[in-house]
Amino acid sequence: MSTAVLRTEVRLFRREPGAVFWILLFPTLLLLILGSIPSFRQHQDDLGGLRTIDAYVPVAVLLGMIVGGLQAMPQALTGYRERGILRRMATTPVRPGALLSAQMVVFGVASLVSALLVLVVGRLTFDVRLPKQGFGYLLALVLAVLAALALGSLVSALSRTTKIAGAIGSAVFFPAMFCAGVWLPVQAMPHLLGKIVGYTPFGAAAQALNQAAAGHWPGWGHLGVLVVWILLLTGAATRWFRWE
Amino acid sequence: MPVIEVTDLRKTYGGRAVVDGVSFAVEEGEIFGILGPNGAGKTTTVECIEGLRVPDAGRVRVTGLDPVADHARVARVLGAQLQESELQAKLTVREALELYASFYPDPLDWAPLAERLGLGEKLSARFGKLSGGQKQRLFIALALIGNPRIVVLDELTTGLDPRARRDTWELIEDVRAGGVTVLLVTHFMEEAQRLCDRIAVIDKGRVAALDSPAGLIRRSAGATVISFTPSAPVDDRDLNALPELASVEHRDGRITLAGTDETVNAVITLLARHRITAHQLRVVDATLDDAFLDLTDDRTKEATA
């Protein structure tokens, strides 16, 4: 890890208005739009007494990670490889791995900032309660970020060009958003669907976040699913990643 | 002790031997050229020296170290300019110089270096907005920024205009005057002739010749070219009997002979004997261009064999 490389990547991230908007601001904006619908601010029986806006907070939290990990990071990494930026770095004492780890830190931290923004705005605007099981929530959040980065690394590893990375990224993007509950929060999903979604990284993350938000320790089952995914995806990404 | 040693290097891609037993040694403080046609294996050879590729067989040593196993130590003393690479499009020239300077224990001051390469006005410009020549000059700066003992420059002046090319040559001469060893991959003969102390001509993955530019010209068939318009016809048999003759060419009444100084003396004697005047007599040394074509072209080899 090179701090100079990290500083540079942070600087470059700030110069990408698209990435800044979709990762940092869009999830919060989505929450604001949903919250402006009056019926979404009423308690629903099929959400266990929660309001729709409450159920959408974890979804918005996961959204930033999905955009950052699956859309933005693979584009950046495959671009770095395609254009010989990794090769140029490979001739210096700092190995090109420094660039990969810097990218992960940038997108990981950006997703966490985005999540924090969602929580704060949700609390201030719609009075959404902050997670009662704070430590459990943070743990689930960190595991979810790691899973998103691992999935994004695998997409980068499997894509020879930025075009392919864009295509694979989008193909994984929509199922990931579905599992996170963008169209239908996991609590509202039929039992069987909810169970299946619970085995996907973002489905498991959504359920763990919901439990922690309600004040319970997130189920070890969900956390376990996340850990298994992180290990599998990281292993596969390491196995198939090519420097050029 | 040589600072770069390449011994019987081999690298195969998809069953094709791109580098097929290349050996040479670069001495400290010299400008060593690698010259060859496209696809001859020049870039693959230097990529093995830079530690970017692992040789299939053979040995590469840079200051006595293995560039793959000892990558970090080699990278600290070797600055590289790659044939094809880019930087992040939104990185500015200043940021790139500062970033790369931070990788080395004892870097050069980037401001005078940028000035020297004509990038002083462009420090705040983003990489993506630079012209081809400006990008090239930035990469030369990045190769030098670590204050290296050795610089490897692949296609140094490709994309530069004639003015910038000459400025760059002067810069490389200054760099060498500072004690830095330069390994230069090129296909510009003028560049090789002007800069290099020694040149390895690589063709089809092998070293076809290794000598000083003057030596390469001397050893190639037809190092001296004589041309004249004779006042009366000259017998072809007499011409073909000239010593050390490499080739004869008739065009529009003008005769062009390639050979050596010996050939020149003999042809003058021949003409004097037949009382033939040589109008517009020209004697020129062949250039590295001629030597290069002679060393790498199959047809010439077969014709002279």
Coordinates of C-alpha atoms in Angstrom, one line a residue, chain B residues 7 9 16 38 43 105 114-115 119 124 127 147 156 170 172 214 216 223-224 232 241 267-268 278 282 292 298 303:
Chain B
T7 CA 22.7 -14.5 -21.9
L9 CA 17.5 -15.2 -23.6
R16 CA 6.6 -18.9 -32.0
N38 CA 9.2 -4.5 -36.4
T43 CA 10.6 -4.9 -27.1
P105 CA 14.5 6.9 -2.5
A114 CA 9.9 19.2 -16.6
E115 CA 11.4 22.5 -17.8
L119 CA 6.6 20.6 -20.1
S124 CA -1.5 21.8 -14.7
F127 CA -2.7 13.7 -19.2
N147 CA 17.5 9.4 -10.7
L156 CA 12.3 7.2 -27.5
E170 CA 20.7 16.3 -26.5
I172 CA 19.9 11.8 -23.6
A214 CA 30.9 2.9 -37.8
L216 CA 28.4 -2.0 -38.6
A223 CA 30.3 0.5 -47.1
T224 CA 31.4 3.0 -49.7
A232 CA 32.5 6.7 -72.8
A241 CA 36.3 -7.6 -61.9
V267 CA 37.8 2.2 -60.5
I268 CA 39.8 5.4 -60.8
A278 CA 34.2 10.5 -64.7
R282 CA 30.7 11.2 -56.0
F292 CA 20.9 -2.2 -41.5
D298 CA 17.0 -11.8 -46.6
A303 CA 22.2 -12.4 -53.3

